mmCIF file of C-alpha atoms in Angstrom:
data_model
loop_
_atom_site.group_PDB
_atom_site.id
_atom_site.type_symbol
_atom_site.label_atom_id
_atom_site.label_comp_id
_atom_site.label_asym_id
_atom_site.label_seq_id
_atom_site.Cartn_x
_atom_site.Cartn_y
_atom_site.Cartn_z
ATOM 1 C CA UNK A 1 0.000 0.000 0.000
ATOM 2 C CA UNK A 2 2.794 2.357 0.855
ATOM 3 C CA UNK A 3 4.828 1.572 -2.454
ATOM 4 C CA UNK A 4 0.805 2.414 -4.297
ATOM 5 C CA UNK A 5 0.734 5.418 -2.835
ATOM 6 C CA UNK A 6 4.282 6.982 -2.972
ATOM 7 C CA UNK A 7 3.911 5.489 -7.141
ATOM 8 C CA UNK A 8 0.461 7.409 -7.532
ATOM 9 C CA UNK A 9 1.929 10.516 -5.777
ATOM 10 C CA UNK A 10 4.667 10.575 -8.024
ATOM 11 C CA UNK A 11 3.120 9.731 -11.027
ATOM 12 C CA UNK A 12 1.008 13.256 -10.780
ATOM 13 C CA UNK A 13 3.642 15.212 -9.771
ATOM 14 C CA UNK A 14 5.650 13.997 -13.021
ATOM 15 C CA UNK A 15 2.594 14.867 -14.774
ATOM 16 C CA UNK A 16 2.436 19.020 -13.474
ATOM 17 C CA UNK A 17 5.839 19.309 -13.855
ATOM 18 C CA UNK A 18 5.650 17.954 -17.727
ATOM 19 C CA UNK A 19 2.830 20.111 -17.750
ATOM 20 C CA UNK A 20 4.277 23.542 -16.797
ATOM 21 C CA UNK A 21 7.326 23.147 -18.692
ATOM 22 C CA UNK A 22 5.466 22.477 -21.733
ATOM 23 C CA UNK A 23 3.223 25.572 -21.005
ATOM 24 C CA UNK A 24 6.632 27.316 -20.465
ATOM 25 C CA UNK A 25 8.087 26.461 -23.813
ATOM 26 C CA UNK A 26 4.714 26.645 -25.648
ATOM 27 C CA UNK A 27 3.385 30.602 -24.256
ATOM 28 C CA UNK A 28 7.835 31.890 -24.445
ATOM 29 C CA UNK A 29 7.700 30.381 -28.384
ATOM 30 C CA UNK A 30 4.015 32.422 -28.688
ATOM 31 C CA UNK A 31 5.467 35.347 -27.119
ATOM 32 C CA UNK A 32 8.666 35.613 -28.315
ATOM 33 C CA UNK A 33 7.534 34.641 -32.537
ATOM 34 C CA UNK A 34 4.382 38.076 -31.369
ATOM 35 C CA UNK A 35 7.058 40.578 -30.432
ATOM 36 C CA UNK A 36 9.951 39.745 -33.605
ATOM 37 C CA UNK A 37 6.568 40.064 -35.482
ATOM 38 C CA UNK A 38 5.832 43.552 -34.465
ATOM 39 C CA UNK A 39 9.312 44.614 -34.382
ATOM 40 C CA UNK A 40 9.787 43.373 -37.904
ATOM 41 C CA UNK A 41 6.390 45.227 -38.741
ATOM 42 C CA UNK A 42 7.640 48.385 -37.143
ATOM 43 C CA UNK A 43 10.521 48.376 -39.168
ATOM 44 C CA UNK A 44 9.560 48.052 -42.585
ATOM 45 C CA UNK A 45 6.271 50.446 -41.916
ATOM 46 C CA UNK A 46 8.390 52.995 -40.983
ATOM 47 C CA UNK A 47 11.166 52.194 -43.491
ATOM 48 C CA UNK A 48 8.554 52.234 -46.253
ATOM 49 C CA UNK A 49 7.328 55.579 -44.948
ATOM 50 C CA UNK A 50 10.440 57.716 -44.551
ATOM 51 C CA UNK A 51 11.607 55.874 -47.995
ATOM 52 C CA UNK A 52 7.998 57.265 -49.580
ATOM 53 C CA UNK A 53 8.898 60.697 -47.961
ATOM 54 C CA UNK A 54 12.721 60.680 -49.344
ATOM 55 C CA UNK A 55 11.439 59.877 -52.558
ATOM 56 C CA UNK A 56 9.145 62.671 -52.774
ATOM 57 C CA UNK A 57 11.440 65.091 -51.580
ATOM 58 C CA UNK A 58 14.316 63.502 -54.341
ATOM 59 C CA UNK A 59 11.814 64.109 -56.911
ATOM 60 C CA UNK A 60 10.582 67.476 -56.227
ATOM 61 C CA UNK A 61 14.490 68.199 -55.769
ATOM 62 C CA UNK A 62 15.481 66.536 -59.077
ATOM 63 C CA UNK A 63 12.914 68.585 -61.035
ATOM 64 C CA UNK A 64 13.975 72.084 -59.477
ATOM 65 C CA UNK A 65 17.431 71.209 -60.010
ATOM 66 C CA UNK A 66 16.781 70.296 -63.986
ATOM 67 C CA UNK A 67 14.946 73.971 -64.090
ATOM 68 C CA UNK A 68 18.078 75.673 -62.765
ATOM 69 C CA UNK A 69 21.013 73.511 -64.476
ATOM 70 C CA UNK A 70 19.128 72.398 -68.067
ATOM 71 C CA UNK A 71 20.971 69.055 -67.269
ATOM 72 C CA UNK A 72 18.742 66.522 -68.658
ATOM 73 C CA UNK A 73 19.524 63.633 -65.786
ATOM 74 C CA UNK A 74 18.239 65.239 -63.419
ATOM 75 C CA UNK A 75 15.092 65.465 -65.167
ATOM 76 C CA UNK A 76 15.727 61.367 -65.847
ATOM 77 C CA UNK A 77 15.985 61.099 -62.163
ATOM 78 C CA UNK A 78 12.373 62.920 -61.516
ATOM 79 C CA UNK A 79 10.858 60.449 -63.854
ATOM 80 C CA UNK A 80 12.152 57.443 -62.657
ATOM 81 C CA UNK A 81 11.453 58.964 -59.094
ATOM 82 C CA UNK A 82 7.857 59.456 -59.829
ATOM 83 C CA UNK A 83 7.278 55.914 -61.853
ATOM 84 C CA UNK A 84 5.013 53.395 -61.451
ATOM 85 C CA UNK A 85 8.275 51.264 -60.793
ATOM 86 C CA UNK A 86 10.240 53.633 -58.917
ATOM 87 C CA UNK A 87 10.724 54.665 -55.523
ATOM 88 C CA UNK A 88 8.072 56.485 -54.638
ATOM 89 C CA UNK A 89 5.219 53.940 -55.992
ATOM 90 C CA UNK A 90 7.229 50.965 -54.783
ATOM 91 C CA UNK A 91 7.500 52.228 -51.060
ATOM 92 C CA UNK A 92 3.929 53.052 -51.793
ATOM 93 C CA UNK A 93 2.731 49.567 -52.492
ATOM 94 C CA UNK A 94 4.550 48.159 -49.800
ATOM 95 C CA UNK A 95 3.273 49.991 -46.957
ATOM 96 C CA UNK A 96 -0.839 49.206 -48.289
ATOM 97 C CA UNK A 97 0.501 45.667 -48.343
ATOM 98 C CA UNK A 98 1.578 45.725 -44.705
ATOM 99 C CA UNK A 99 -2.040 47.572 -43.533
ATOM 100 C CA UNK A 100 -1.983 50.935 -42.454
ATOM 101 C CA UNK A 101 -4.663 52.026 -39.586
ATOM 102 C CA UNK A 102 -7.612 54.386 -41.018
ATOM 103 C CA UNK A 103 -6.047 57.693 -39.087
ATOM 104 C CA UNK A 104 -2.752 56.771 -41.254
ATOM 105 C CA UNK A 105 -4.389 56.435 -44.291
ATOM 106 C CA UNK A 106 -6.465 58.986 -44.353
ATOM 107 C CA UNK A 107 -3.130 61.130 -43.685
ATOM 108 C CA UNK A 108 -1.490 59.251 -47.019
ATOM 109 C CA UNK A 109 -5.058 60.203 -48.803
ATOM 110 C CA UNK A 110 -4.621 64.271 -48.080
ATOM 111 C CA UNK A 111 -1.373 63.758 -49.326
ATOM 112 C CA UNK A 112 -2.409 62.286 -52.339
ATOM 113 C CA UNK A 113 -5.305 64.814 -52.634
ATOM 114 C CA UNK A 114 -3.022 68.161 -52.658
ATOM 115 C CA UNK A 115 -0.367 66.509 -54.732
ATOM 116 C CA UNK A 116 -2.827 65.566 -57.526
ATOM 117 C CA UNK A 117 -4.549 69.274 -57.201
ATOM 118 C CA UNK A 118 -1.463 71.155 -56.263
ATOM 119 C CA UNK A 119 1.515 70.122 -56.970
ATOM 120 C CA UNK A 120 0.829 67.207 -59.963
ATOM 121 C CA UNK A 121 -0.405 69.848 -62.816
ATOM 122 C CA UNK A 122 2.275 72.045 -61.811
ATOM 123 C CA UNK A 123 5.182 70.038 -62.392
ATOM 124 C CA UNK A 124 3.379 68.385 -65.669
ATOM 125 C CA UNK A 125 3.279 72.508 -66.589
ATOM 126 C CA UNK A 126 6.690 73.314 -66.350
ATOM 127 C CA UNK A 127 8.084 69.942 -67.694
ATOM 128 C CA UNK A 128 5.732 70.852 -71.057
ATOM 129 C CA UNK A 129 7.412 74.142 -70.897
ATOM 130 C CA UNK A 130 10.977 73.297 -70.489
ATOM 131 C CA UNK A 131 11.075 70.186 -72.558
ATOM 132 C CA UNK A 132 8.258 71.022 -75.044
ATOM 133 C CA UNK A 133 9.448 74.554 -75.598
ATOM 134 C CA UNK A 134 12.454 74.561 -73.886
ATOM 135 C CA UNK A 135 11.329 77.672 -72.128
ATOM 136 C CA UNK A 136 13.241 76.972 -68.742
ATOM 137 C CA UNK A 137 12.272 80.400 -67.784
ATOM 138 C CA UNK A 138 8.431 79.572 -67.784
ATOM 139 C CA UNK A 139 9.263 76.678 -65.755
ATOM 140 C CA UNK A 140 11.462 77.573 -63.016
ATOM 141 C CA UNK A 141 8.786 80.018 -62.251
ATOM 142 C CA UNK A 142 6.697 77.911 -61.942
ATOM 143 C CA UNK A 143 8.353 75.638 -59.877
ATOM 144 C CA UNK A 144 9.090 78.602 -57.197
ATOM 145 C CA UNK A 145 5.297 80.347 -56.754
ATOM 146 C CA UNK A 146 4.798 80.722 -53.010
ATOM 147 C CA UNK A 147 1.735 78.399 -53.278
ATOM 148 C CA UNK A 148 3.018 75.935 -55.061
ATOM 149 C CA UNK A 149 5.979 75.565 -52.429
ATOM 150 C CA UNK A 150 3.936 76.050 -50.077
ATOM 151 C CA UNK A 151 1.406 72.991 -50.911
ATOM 152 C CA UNK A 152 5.026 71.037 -51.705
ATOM 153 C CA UNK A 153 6.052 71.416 -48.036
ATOM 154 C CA UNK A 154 2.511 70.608 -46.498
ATOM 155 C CA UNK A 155 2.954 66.945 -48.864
ATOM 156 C CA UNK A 156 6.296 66.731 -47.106
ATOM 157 C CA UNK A 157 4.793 67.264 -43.663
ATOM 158 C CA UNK A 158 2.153 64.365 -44.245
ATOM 159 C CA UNK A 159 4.430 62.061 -45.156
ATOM 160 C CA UNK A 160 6.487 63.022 -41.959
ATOM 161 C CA UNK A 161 3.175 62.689 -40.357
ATOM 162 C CA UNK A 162 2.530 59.452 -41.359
ATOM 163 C CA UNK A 163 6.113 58.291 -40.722
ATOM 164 C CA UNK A 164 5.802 59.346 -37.053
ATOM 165 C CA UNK A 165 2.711 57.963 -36.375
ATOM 166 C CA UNK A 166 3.440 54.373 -38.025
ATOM 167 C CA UNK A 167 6.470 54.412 -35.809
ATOM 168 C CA UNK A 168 4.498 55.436 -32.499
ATOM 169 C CA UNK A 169 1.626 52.912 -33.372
ATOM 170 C CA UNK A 170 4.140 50.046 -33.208
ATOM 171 C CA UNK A 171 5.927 51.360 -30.683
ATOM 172 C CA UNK A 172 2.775 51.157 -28.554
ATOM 173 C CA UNK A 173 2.091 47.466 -29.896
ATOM 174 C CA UNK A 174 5.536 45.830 -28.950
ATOM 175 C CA UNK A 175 4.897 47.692 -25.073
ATOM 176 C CA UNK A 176 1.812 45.856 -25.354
ATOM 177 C CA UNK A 177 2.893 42.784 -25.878
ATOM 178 C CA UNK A 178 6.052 43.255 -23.864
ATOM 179 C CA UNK A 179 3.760 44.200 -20.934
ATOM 180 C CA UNK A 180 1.618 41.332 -21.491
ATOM 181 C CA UNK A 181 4.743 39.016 -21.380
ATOM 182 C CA UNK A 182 5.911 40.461 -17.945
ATOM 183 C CA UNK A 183 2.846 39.474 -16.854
ATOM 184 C CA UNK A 184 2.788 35.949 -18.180
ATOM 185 C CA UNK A 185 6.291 35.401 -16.484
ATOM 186 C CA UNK A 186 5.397 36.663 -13.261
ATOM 187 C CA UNK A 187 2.506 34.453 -13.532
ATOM 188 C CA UNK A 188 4.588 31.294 -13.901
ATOM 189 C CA UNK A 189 6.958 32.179 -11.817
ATOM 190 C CA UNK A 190 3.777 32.508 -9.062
ATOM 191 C CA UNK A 191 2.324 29.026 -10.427
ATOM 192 C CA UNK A 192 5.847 27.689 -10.023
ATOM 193 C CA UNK A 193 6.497 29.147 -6.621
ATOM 194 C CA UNK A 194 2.796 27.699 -5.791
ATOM 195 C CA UNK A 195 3.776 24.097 -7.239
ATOM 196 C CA UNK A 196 7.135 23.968 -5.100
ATOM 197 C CA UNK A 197 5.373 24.034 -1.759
ATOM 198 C CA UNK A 198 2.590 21.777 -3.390
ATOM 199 C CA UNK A 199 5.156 19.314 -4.014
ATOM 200 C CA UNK A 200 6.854 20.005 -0.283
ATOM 201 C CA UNK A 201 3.597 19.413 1.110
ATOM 202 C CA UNK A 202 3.078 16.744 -1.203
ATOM 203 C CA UNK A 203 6.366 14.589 0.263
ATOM 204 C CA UNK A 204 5.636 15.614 3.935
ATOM 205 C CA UNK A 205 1.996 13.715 3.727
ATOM 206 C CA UNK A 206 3.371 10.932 2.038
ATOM 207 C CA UNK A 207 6.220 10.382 4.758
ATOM 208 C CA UNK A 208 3.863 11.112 7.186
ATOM 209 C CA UNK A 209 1.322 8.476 5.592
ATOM 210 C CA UNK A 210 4.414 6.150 5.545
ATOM 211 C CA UNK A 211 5.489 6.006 8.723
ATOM 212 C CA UNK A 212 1.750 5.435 10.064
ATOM 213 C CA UNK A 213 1.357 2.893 7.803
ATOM 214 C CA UNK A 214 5.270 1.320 9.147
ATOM 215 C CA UNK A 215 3.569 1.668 12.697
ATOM 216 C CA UNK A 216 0.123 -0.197 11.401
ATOM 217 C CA UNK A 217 2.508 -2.689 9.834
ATOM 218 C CA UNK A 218 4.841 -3.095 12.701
ATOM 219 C CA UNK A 219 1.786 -3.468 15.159
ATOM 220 C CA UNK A 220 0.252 -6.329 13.030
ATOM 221 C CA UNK A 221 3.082 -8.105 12.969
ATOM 222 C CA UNK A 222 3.390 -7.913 16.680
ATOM 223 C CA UNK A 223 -0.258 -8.956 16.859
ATOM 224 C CA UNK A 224 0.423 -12.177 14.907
ATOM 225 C CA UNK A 225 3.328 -13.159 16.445
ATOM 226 C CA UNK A 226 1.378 -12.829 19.771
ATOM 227 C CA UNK A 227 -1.095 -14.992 18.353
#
């Protein structure tokens, strides 16, 4: 009977201890694969972004720069800047392929709005003008108007805008989830701590069982020998 119960005893504690290990392993692997996902999220939304606003600002750049030197590459550079293969259009398609919220996109949309209105027509203007008639005059004028600089710099600030708040969005996520992993370890730890002095307890009844079981033993032995 003693050697049944020690063997049951034992048998359950093996199976806790498997138990919580496995949990271990199984919620650090779920926790660990959630944060390098979110990190790696954070890194190319905000690498997408700030190469989206480089390449507008390298295209508006390139353009001005072809008004004022009449060098031909740099007007190259604007169109392959502004292609639907270039830089601009390929950060662009990444970023709507990773999901931006609704407050970022509707940041990326008012961007697209005043460049199509504002700036767009404008640069399609001069280019006709300094290509077409090879009036660079015409054209760097147009490329300096107060407005039209003015809507330029507004594009760049909404593409700074939307850089910043990709960035603090999964900032927020990976203290999230690092918050939520703190908790899941002090949790363990706890269940751990809790399943220590289970198993102390655990040992303590069975010796006590044991020795009153040696004593029952030892007494009906004594009775049969008596006998």
């Amino acid at each position: 009977m003693k050697k049944r119960v020690s063997s049951y005893s034992s048998f359950w504690m093996t199976v806790i201890s498997c138990a919580l290990l496995i949990a271990c392993i199984v919620l650090y692997i779920i926790t660990g694969l959630q944060s390098a996902a979110a990190n790696s999220k954070r890194s190319d939304l905000v690498k997408y972004s700030d190469m989206y606003a480089s390449a507008y600002l390298y295209s508006q750049s390139e353009l001005s720069t072809f008004a004022n030197t009449e060098n031909a590459e740099h007007y190259n550079n604007y169109n392959n800047a502004i292609s639907e293969t270039g830089t601009m259009q390929g950060a662009r398609k990444v970023l709507e392929e990773i999901g931006l919220e609704a407050q970022e996109q509707e940041v990326l949309d008012e961007f697209d709005s005043i460049y199509s209105e504002y700036i767009e027509p404008v640069n399609e203007s001069a280019i006709e003008q300094m290509v077409s008639n090879s009036d660079f005059s015409s054209g760097k004028k147009a490329l300096v108007d107060s407005d039209y600089l003015n809507y330029s710099s507004y594009c760049y600030t909404c593409l700074s805008t939307l850089s910043d708040s990709v960035y603090d969005r999964m900032t927020e996520t990976l203290d999230n989830i690092d918050t939520r992993n703190q908790i899941v370890m002090i949790c363990l730890i706890v269940l751990s701590v809790i399943f220590v002095f289970m198993l102390i307890f655990t040992q303590l009844r069975i010796r006590k069982i044991s020795r009153l079981l040696e004593a029952a033993d030892s007494e009906e032995e004594s009775s049969e020998q008596e006998e």
